[in-house]
Short mmCIF file of N, CA and C in Angstrom, two decimals:
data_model
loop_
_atom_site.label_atom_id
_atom_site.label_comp_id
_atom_site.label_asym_id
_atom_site.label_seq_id
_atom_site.Cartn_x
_atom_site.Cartn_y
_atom_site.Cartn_z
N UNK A 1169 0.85 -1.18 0.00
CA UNK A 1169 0.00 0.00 0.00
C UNK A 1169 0.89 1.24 0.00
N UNK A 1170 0.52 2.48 -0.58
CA UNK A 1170 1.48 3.14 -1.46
C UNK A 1170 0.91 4.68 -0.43
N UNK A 1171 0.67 4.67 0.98
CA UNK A 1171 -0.02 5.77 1.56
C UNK A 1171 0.84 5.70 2.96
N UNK A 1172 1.29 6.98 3.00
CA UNK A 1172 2.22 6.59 4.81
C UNK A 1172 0.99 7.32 5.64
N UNK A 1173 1.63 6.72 6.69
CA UNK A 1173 0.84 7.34 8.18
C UNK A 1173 -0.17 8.37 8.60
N UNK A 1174 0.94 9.42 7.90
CA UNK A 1174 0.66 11.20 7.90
C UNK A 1174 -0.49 11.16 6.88
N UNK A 1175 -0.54 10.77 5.64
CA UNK A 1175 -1.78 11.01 4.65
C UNK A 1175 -3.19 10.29 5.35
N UNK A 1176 -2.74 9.03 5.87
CA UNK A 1176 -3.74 7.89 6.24
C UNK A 1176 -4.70 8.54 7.42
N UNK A 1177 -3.63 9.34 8.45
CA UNK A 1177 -4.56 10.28 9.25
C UNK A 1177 -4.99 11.34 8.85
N UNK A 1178 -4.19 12.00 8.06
CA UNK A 1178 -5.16 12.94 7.50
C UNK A 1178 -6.39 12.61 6.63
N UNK A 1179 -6.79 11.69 6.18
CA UNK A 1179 -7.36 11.04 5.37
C UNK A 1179 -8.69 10.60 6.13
N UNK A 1180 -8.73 9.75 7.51
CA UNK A 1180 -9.23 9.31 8.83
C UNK A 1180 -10.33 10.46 9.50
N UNK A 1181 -9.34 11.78 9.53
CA UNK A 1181 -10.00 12.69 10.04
C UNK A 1181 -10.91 13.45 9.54
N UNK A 1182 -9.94 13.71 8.27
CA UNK A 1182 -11.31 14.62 7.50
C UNK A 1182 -12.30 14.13 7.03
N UNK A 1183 -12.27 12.58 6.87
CA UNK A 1183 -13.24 11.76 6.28
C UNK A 1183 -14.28 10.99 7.28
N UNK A 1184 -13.76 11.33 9.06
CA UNK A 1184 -14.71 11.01 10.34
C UNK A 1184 -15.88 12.18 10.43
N UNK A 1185 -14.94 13.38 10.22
CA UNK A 1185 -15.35 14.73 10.26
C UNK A 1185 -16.74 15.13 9.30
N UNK A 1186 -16.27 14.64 8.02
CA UNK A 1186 -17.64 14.72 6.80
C UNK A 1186 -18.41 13.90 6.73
N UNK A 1187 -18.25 12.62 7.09
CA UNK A 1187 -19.09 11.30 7.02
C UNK A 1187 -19.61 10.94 8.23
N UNK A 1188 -19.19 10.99 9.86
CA UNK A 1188 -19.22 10.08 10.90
C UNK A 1188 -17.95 8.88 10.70
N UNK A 1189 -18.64 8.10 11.60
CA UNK A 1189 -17.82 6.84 11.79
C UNK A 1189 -18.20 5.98 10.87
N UNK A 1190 -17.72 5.53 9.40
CA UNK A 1190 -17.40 4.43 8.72
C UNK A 1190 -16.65 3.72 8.14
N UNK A 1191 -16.77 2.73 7.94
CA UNK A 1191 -15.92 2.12 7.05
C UNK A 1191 -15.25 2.71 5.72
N UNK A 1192 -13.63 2.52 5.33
CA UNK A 1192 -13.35 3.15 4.03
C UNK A 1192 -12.16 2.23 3.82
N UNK A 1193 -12.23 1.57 2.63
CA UNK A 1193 -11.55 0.79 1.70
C UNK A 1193 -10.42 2.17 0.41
N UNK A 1194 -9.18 1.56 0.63
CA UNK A 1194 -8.79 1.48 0.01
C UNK A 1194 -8.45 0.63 -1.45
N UNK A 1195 -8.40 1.36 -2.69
CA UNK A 1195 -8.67 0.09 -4.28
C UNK A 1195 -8.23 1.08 -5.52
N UNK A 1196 -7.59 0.45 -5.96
CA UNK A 1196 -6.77 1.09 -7.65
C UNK A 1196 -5.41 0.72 -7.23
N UNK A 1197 -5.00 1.65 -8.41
CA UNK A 1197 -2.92 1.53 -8.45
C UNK A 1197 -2.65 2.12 -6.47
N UNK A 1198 -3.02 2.41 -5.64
CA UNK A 1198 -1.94 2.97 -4.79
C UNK A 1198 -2.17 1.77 -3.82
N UNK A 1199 -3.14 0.53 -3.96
CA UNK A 1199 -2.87 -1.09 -3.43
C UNK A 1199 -1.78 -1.05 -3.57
N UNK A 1200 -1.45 -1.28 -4.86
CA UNK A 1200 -0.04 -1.94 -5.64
C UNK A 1200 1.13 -1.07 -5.15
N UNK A 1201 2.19 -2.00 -4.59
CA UNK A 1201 3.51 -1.38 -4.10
C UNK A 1201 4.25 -0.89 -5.36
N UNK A 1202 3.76 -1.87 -6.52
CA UNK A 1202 4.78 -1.62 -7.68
C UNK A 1202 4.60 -0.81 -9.12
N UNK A 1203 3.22 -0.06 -8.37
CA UNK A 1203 2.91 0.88 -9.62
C UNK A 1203 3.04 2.08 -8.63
N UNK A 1204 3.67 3.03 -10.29
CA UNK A 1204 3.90 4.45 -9.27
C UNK A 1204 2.30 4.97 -9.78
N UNK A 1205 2.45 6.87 -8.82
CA UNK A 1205 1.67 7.52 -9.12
C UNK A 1205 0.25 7.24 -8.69
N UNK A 1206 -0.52 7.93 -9.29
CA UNK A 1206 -2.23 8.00 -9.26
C UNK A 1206 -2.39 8.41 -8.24
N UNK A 1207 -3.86 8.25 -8.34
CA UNK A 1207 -4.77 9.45 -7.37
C UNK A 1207 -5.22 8.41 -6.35
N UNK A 1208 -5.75 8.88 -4.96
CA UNK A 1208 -6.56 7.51 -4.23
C UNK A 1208 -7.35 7.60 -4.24
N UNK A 1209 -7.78 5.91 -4.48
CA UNK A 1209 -9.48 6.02 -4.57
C UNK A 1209 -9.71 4.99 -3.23
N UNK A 1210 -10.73 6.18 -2.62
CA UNK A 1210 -11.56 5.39 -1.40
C UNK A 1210 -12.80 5.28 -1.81
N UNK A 1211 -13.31 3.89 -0.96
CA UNK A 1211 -14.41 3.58 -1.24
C UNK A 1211 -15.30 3.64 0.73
N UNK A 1212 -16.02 4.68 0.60
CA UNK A 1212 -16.74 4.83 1.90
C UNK A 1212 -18.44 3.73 1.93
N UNK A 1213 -17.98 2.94 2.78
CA UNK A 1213 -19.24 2.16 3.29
C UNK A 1213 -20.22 2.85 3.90
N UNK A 1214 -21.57 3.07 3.52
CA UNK A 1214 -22.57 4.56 4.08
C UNK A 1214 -23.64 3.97 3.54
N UNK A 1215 -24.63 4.23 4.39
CA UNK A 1215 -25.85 3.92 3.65
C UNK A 1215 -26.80 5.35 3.39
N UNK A 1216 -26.16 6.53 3.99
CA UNK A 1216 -26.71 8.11 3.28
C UNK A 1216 -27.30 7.85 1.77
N UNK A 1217 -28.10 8.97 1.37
CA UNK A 1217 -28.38 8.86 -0.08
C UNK A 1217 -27.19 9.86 -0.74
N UNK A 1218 -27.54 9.35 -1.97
CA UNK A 1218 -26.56 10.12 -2.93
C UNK A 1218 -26.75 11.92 -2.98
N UNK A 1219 -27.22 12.46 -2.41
CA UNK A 1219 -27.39 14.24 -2.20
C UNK A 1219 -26.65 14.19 -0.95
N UNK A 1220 -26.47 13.64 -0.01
CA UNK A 1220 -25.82 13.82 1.62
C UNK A 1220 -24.62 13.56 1.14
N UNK A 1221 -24.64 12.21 0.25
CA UNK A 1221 -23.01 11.70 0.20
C UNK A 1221 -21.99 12.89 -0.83
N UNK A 1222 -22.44 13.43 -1.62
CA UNK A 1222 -22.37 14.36 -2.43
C UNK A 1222 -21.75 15.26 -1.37
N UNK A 1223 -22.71 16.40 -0.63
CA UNK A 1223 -22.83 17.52 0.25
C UNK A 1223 -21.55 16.80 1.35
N UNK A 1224 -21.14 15.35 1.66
CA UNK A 1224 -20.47 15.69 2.56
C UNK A 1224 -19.09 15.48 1.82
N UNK A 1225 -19.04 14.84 0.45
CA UNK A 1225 -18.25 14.66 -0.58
C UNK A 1225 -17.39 15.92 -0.41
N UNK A 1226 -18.24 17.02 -0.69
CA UNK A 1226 -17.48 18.44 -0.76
C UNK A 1226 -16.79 18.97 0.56
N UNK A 1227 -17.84 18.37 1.51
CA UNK A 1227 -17.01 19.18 2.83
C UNK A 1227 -15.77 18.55 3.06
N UNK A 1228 -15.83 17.25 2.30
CA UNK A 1228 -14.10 16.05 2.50
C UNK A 1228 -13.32 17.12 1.93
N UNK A 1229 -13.68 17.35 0.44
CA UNK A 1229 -12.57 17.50 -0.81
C UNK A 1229 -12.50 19.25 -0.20
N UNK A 1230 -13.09 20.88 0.69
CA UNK A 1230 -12.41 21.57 1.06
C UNK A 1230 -11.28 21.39 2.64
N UNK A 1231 -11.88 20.52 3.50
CA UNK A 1231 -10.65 20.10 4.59
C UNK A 1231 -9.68 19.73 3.75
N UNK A 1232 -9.69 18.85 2.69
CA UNK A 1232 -8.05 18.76 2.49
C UNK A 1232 -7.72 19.54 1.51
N UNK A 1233 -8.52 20.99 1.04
CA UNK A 1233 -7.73 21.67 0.13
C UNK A 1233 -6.61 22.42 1.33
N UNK A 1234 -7.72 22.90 2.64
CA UNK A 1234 -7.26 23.93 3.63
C UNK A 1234 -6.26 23.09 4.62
N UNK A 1235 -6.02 21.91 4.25
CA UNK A 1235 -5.11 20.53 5.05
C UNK A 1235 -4.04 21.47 4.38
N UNK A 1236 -3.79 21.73 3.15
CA UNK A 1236 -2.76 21.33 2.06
C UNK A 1236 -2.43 20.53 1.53
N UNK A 1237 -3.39 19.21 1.49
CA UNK A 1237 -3.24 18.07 0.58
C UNK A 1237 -3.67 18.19 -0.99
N UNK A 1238 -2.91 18.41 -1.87
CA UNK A 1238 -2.98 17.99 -3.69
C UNK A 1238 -3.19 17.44 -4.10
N UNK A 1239 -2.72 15.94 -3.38
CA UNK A 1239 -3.28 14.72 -4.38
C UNK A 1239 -4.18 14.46 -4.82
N UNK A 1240 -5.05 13.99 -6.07
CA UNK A 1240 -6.64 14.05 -5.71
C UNK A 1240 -7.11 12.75 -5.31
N UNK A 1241 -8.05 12.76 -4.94
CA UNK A 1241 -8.84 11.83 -3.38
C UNK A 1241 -10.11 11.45 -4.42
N UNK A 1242 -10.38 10.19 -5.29
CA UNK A 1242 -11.54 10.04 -5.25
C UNK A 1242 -12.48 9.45 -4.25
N UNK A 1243 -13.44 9.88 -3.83
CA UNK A 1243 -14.43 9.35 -3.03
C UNK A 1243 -15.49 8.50 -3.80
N UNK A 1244 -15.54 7.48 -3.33
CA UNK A 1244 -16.73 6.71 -4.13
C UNK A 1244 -17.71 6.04 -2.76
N UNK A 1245 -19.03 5.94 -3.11
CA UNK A 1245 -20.13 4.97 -2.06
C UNK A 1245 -19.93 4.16 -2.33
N UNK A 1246 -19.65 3.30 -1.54
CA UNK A 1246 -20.17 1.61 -1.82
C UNK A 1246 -20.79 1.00 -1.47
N UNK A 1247 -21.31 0.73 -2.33
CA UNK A 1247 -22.69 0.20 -1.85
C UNK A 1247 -23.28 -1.22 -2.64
N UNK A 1248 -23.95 -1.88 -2.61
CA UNK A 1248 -24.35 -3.26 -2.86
C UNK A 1248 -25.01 -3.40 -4.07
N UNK A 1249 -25.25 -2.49 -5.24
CA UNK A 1249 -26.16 -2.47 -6.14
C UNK A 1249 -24.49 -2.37 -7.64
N UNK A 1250 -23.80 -1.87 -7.09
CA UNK A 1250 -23.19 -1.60 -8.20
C UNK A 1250 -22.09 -2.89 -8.42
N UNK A 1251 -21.76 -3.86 -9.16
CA UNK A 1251 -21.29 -5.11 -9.24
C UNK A 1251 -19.72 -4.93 -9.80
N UNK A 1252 -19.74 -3.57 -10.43
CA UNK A 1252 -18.66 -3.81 -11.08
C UNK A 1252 -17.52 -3.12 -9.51
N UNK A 1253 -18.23 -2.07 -9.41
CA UNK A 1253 -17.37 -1.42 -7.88
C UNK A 1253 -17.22 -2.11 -7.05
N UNK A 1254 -18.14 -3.49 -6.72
CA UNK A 1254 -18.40 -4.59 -5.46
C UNK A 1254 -16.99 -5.13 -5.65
N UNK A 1255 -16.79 -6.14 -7.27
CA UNK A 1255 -15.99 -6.89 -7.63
C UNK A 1255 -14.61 -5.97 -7.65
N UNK A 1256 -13.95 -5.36 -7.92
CA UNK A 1256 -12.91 -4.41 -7.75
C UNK A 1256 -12.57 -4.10 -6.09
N UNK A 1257 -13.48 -3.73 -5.41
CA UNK A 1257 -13.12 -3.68 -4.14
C UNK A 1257 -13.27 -5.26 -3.33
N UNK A 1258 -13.97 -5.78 -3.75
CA UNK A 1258 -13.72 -7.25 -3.00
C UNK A 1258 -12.17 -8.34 -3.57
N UNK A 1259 -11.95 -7.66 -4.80
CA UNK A 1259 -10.59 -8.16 -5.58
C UNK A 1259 -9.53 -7.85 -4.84
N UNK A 1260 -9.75 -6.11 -4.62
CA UNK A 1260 -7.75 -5.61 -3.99
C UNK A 1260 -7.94 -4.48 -3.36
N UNK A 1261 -9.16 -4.11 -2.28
CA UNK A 1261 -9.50 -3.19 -1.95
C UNK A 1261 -8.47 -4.05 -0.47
N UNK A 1262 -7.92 -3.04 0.52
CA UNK A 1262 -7.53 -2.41 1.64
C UNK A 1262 -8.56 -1.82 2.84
N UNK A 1263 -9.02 -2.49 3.48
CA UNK A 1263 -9.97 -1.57 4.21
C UNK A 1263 -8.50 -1.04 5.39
N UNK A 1264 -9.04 0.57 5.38
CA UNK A 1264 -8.02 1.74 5.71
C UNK A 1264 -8.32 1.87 7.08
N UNK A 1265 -9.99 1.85 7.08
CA UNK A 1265 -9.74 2.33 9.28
C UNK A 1265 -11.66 2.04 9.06
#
């Protein structure tokens, strides 16, 4: 896994802070020790609807503009309807905290 400490908490907090307490999977290239680069993609376990997850989407992505974090952070729901996101995160997803 391709994320040290310092990002992982920053990551923890701002994402306890916008969401509550859930689950979040790590899944893409920054699994892999041996691919460089890319962006992270988390996958947040929530059962909110898609307008909350959105609204708190944004309050994630300004804490880490005002963090000073650059990298970009995709946020994705996960949730049980979508098969292709299920299979990808049940393949090489990381659950993060």
């Amino acid at each position: 896994m391709r994320l040290s400490t310092r990002i992982i908490s920053i990551l923890k907090n701002n994402i306890h802070t916008s969401f509550g307490d859930v689950e979040v999977y790590l899944f893409g290239s920054r699994v892999d020790d041996n691919k460089l680069g890319g962006d992270i993609d988390l996958a947040i376990d929530t059962n909110i609807n898609n307008q909350k997850f959105l609204k708190n989407k944004i309050k994630f992505d300004c804490q880490m503009i005002r963090a000073g974090y650059d990298l970009k952070v995709d946020l994705v729901k996960y949730n049980h309807w979508d098969d292709l996101l299920n299979r990808q995160i049940k393949n090489d997803a990381i659950k993060l905290f």
